[in-house]
PDB file of C-alpha atoms in Angstrom:
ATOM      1  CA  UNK A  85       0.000   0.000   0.000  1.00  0.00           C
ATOM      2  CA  UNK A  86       2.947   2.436  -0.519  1.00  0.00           C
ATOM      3  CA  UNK A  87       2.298   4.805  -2.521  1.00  0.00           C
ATOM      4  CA  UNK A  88      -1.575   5.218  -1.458  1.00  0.00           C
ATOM      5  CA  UNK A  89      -3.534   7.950  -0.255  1.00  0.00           C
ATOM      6  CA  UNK A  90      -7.142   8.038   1.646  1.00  0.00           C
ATOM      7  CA  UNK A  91      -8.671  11.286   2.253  1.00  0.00           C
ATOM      8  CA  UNK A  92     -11.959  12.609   2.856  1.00  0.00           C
ATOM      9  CA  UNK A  93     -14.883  12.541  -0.373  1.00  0.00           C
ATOM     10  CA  UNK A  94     -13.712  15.356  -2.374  1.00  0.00           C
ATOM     11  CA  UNK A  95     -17.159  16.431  -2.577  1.00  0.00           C
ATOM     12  CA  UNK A  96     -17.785  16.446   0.690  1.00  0.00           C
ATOM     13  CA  UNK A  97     -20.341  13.455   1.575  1.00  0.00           C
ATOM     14  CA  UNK A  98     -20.008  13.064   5.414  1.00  0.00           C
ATOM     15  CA  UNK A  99     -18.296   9.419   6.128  1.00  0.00           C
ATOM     16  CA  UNK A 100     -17.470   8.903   2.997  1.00  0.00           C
ATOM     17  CA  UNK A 101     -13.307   8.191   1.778  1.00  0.00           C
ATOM     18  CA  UNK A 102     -11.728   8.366  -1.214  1.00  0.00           C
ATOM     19  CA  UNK A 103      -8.665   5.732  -1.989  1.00  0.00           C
ATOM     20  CA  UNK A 104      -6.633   6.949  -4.355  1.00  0.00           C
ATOM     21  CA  UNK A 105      -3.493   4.480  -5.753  1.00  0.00           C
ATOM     22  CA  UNK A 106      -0.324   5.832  -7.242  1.00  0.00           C
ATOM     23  CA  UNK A 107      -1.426   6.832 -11.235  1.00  0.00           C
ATOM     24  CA  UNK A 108       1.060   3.684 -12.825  1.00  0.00           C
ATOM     25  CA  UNK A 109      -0.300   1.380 -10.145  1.00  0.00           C
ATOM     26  CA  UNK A 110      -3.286  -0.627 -10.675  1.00  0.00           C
ATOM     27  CA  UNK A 111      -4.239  -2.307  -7.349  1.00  0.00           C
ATOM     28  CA  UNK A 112      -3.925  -6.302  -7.417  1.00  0.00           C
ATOM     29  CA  UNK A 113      -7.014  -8.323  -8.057  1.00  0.00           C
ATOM     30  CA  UNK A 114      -7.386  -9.726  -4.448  1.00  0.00           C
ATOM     31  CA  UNK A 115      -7.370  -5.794  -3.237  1.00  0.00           C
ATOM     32  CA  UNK A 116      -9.799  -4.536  -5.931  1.00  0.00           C
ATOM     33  CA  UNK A 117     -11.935  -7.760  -4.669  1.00  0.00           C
ATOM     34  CA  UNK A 118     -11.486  -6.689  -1.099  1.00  0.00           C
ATOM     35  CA  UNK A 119     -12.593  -3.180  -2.092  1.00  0.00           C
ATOM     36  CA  UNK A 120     -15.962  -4.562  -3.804  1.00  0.00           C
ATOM     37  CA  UNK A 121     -16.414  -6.722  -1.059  1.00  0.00           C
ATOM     38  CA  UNK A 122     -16.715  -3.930   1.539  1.00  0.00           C
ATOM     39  CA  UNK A 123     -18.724  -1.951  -0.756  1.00  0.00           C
ATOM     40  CA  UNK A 124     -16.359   0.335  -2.187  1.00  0.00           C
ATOM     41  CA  UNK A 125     -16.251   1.193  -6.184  1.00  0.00           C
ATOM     42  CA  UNK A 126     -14.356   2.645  -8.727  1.00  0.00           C
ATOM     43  CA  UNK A 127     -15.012   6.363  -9.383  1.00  0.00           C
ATOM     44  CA  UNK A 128     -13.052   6.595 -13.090  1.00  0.00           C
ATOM     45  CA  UNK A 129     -13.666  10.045 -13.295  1.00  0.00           C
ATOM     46  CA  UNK A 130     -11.957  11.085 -10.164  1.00  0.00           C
ATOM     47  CA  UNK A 131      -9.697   8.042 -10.079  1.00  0.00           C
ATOM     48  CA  UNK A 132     -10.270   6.510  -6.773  1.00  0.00           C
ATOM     49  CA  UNK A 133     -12.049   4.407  -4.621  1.00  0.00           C
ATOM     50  CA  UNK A 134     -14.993   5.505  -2.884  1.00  0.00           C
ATOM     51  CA  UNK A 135     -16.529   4.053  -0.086  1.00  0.00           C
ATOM     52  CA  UNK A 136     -17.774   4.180   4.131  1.00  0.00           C
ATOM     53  CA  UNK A 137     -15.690   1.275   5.320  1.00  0.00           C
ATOM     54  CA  UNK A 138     -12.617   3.089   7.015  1.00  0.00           C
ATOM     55  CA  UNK A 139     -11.950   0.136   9.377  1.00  0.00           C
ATOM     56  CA  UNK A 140     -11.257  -1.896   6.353  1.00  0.00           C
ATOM     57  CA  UNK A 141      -9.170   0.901   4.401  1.00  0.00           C
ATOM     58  CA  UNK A 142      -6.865   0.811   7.449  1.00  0.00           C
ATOM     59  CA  UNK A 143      -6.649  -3.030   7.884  1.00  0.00           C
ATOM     60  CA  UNK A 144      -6.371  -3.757   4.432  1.00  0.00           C
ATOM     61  CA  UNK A 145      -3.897  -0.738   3.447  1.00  0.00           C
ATOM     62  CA  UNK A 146      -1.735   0.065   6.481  1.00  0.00           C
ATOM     63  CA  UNK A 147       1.204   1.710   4.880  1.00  0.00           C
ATOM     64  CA  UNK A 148      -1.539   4.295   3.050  1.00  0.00           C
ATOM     65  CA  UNK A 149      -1.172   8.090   4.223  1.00  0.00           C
ATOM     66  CA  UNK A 150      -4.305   9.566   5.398  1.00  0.00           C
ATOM     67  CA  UNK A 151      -4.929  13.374   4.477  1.00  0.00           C
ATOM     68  CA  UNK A 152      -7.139  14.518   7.342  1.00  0.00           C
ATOM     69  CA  UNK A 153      -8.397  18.145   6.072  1.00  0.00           C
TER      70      UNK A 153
END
């Protein structure tokens, strides 16, 4: 997870996070399952992740820096 950011929704939806992966790194399969699994999904036009689950973010991406703004 180095290399990874998680920050607050960028357009400002309370609880929601935004996963965002270097730009030449396209998370692994089992990650991007992991993601799904936990209800997050792929917003192309913004280029992240998007979802509520921030216990999971931090268990299954402990290296990732969190912007807190």
């Amino acid at each position: 997870s180095a290399g990874v950011t998680i920050r607050p929704d960028s357009r400002g939806r309370e609880g929601v996070i935004e996963i965002h992966f270097p730009d030449t790194a396209k998370p692994s399969a089992e990650t991007r399952k992991g993601l799904k699994d936990h209800d997050f999904a792929w917003a192309g036009r913004d280029h992240c992740w998007r979802g509520r689950d921030v216990d999971y973010a931090r268990q299954a991406l402990p290296d990732a820096r969190w912007e807190v703004v």
